[in-house]
PDB file of C-alpha atoms in Angstrom:
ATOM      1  CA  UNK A  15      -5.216  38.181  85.357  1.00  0.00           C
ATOM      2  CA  UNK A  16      -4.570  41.165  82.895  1.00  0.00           C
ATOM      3  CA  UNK A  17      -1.032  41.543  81.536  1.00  0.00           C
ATOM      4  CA  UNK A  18      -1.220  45.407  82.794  1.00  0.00           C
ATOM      5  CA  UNK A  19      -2.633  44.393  86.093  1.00  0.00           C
ATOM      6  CA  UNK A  20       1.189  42.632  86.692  1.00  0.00           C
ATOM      7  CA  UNK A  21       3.329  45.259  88.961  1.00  0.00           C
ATOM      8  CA  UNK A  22       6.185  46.726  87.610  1.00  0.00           C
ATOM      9  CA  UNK A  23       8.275  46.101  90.661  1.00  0.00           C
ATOM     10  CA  UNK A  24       9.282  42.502  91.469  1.00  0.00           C
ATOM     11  CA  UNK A  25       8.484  43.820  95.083  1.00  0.00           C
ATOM     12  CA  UNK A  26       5.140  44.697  94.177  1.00  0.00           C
ATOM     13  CA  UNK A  27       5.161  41.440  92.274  1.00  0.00           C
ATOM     14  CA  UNK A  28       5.670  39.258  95.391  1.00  0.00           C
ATOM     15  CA  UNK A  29       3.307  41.459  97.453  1.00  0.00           C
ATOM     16  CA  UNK A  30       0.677  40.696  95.078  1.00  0.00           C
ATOM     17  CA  UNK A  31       1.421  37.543  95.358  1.00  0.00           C
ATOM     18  CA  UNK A  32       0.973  37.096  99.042  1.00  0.00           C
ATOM     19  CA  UNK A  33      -2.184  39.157  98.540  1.00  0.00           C
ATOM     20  CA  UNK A  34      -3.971  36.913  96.205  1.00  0.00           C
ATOM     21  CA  UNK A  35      -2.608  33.419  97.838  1.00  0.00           C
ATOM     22  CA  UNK A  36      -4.015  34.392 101.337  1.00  0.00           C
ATOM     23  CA  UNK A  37      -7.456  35.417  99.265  1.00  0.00           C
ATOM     24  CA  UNK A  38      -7.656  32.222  97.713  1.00  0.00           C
ATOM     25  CA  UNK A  39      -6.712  30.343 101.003  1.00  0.00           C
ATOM     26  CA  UNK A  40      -9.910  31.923 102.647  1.00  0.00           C
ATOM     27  CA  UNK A  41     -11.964  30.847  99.797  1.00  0.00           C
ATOM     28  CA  UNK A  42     -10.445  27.363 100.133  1.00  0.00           C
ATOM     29  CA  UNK A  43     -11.026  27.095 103.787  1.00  0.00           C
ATOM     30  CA  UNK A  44     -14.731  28.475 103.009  1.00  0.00           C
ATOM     31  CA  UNK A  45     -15.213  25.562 100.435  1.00  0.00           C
ATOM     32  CA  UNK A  46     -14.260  23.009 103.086  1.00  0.00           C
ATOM     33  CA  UNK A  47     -16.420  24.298 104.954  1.00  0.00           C
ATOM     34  CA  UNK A  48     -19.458  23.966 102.505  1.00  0.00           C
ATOM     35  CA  UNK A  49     -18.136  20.650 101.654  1.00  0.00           C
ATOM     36  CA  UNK A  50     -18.006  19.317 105.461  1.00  0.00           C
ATOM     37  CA  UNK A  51     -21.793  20.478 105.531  1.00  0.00           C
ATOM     38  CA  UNK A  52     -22.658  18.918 102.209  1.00  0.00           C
ATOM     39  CA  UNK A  53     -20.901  15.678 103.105  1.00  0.00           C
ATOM     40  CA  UNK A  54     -22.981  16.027 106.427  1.00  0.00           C
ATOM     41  CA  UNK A  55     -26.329  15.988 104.498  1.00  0.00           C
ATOM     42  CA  UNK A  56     -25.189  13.415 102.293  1.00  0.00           C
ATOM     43  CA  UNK A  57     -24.273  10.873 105.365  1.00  0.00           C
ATOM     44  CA  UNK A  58     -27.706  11.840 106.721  1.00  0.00           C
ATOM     45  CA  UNK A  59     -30.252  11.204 103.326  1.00  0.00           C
ATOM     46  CA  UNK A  60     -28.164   8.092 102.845  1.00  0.00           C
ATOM     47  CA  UNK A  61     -28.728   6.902 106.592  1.00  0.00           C
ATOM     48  CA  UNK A  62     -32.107   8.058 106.842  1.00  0.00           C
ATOM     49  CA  UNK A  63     -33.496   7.488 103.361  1.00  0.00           C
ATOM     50  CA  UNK A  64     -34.120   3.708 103.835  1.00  0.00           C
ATOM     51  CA  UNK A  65     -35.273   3.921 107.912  1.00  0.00           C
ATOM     52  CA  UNK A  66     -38.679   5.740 106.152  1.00  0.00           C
ATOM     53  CA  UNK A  67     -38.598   2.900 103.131  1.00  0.00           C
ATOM     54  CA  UNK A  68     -37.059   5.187 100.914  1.00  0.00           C
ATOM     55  CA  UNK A  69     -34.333   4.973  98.421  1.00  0.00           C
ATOM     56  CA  UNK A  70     -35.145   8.685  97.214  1.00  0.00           C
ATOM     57  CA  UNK A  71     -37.041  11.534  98.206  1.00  0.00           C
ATOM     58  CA  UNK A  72     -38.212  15.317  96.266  1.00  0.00           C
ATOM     59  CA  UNK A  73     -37.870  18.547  97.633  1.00  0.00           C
ATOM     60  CA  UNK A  74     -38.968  21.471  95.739  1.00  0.00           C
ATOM     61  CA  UNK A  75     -35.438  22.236  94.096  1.00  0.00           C
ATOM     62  CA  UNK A  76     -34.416  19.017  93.488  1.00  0.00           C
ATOM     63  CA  UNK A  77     -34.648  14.660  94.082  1.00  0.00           C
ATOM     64  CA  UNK A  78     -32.257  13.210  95.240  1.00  0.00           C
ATOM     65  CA  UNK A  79     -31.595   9.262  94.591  1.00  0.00           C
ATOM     66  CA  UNK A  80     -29.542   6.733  96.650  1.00  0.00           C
ATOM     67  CA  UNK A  81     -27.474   5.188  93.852  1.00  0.00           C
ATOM     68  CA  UNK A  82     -25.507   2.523  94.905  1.00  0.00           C
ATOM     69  CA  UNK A  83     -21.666   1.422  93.423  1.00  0.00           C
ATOM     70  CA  UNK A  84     -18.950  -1.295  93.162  1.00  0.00           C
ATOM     71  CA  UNK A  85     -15.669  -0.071  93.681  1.00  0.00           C
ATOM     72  CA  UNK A  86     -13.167  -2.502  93.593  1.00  0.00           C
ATOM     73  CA  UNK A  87     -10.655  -2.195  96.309  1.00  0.00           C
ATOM     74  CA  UNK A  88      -7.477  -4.344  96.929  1.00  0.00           C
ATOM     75  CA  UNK A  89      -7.391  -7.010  99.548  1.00  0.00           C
ATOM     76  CA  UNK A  90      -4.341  -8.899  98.773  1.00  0.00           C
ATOM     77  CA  UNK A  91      -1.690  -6.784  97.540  1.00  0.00           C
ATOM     78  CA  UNK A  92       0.731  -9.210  96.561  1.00  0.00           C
ATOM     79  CA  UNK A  93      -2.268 -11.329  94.640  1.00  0.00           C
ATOM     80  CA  UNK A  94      -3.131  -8.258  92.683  1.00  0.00           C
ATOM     81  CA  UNK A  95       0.797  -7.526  91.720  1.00  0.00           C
ATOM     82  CA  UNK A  96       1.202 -11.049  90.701  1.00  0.00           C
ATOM     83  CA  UNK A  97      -1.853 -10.835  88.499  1.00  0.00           C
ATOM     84  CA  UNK A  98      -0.060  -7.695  87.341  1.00  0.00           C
ATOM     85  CA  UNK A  99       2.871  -9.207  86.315  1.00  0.00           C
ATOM     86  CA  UNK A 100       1.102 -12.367  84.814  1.00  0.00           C
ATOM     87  CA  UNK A 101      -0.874 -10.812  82.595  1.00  0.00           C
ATOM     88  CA  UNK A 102       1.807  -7.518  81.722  1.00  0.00           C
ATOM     89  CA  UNK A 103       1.518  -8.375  78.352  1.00  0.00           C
ATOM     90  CA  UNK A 104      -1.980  -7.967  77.852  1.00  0.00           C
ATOM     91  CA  UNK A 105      -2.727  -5.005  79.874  1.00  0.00           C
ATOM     92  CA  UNK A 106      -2.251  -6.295  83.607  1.00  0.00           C
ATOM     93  CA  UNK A 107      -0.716  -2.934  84.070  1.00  0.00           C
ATOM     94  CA  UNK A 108      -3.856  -0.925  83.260  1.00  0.00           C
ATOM     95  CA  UNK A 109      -5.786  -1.654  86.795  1.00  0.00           C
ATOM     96  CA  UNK A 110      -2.975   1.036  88.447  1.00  0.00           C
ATOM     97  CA  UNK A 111      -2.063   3.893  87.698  1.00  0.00           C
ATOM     98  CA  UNK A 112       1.037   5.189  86.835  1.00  0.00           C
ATOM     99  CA  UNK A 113       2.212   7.175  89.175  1.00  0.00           C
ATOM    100  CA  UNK A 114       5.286   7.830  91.933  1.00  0.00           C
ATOM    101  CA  UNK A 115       4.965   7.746  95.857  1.00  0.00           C
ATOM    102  CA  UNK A 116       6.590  11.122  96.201  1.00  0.00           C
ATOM    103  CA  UNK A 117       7.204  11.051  99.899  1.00  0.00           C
ATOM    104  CA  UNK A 118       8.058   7.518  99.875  1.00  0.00           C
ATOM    105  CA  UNK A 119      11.033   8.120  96.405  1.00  0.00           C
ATOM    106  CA  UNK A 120      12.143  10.764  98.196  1.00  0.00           C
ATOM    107  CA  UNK A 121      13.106   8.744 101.499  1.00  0.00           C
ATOM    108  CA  UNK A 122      14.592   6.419  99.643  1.00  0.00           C
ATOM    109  CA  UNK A 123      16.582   8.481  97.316  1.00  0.00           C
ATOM    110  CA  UNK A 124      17.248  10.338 100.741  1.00  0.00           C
ATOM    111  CA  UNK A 125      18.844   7.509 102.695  1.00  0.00           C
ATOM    112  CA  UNK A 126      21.012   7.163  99.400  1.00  0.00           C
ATOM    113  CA  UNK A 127      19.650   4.296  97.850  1.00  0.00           C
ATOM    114  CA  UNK A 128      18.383   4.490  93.952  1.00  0.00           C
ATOM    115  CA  UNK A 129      15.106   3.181  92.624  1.00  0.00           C
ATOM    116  CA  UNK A 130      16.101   1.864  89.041  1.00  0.00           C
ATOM    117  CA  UNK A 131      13.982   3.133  86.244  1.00  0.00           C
ATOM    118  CA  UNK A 132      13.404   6.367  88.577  1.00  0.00           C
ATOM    119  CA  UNK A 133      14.777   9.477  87.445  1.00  0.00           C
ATOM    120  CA  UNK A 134      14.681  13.280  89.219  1.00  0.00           C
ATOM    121  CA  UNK A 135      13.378  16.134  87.283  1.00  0.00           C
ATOM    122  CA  UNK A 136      14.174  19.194  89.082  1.00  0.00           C
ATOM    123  CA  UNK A 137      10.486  21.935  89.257  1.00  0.00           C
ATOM    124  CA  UNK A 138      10.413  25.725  90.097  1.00  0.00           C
ATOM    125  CA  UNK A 139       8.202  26.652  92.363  1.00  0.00           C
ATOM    126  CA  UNK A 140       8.418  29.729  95.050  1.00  0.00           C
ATOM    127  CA  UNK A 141       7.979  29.854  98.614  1.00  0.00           C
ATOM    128  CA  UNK A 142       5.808  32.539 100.191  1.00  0.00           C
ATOM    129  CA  UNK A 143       5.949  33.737 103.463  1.00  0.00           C
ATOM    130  CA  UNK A 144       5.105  36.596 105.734  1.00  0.00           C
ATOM    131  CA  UNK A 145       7.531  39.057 106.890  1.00  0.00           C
TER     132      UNK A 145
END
């Protein structure tokens, strides 16, 4: 956004505000809905793909490929947190990442219990509502 296209008014400032945020909410709920039909197609190619022998077929924009991938996912949390803390010193840490349950510090911090090594650092956001 232009610096002269800011209101003058803080009024104006916050109507603006509400202007653009509902804007962008329609073109959010308008790329959910692209991606619920995209994620549709993909389900289908992937499902049907294979039924006709097929691990990839050619339209006349594009091919498209089934590409298949390990992910590694957790089956025994408290075997993957020892392995953590066996092997801290030489990177064990580096298979998570590094960052805070918010909803579940909160609670915590809430029911007025602390978390040691877990700090607050205050944000400012604003709230935006409809008269």
């Amino acid at each position: 956004m232009d610096k002269e296209k800011i209101p003058t008014t803080l009024g104006e400032a916050a109507d603006q505000l509400y202007k653009l945020r509902q804007k962008r909410l329609e073109v959010e709920k308008q790329v959910a809905e692209l991606k619920e039909q995209e994620r549709l197609l993909r389900e289908y190619l992937i499902e049907n793909l294979p039924k006709q022998g097929a691990d990839g077929i050619a339209g006349k924009l594009c091919r498209v490929n089934i590409v298949v991938k390990e992910i590694p996912i957790a089956e025994d949390w408290d075997a993957v947190h020892d392995y953590v803390r066996r092997n801290a010193s030489k990177g064990g840490f580096a298979i998570l990442q590094k960052r805070l349950n918010v909803s579940a510090v909160r609670e915590i911090l809430a029911s007025g219990k602390t978390i040691p090594g877990v700090g607050v650092m205050e944000t400012k956001d604003l709230s935006v509502t409809k008269k």
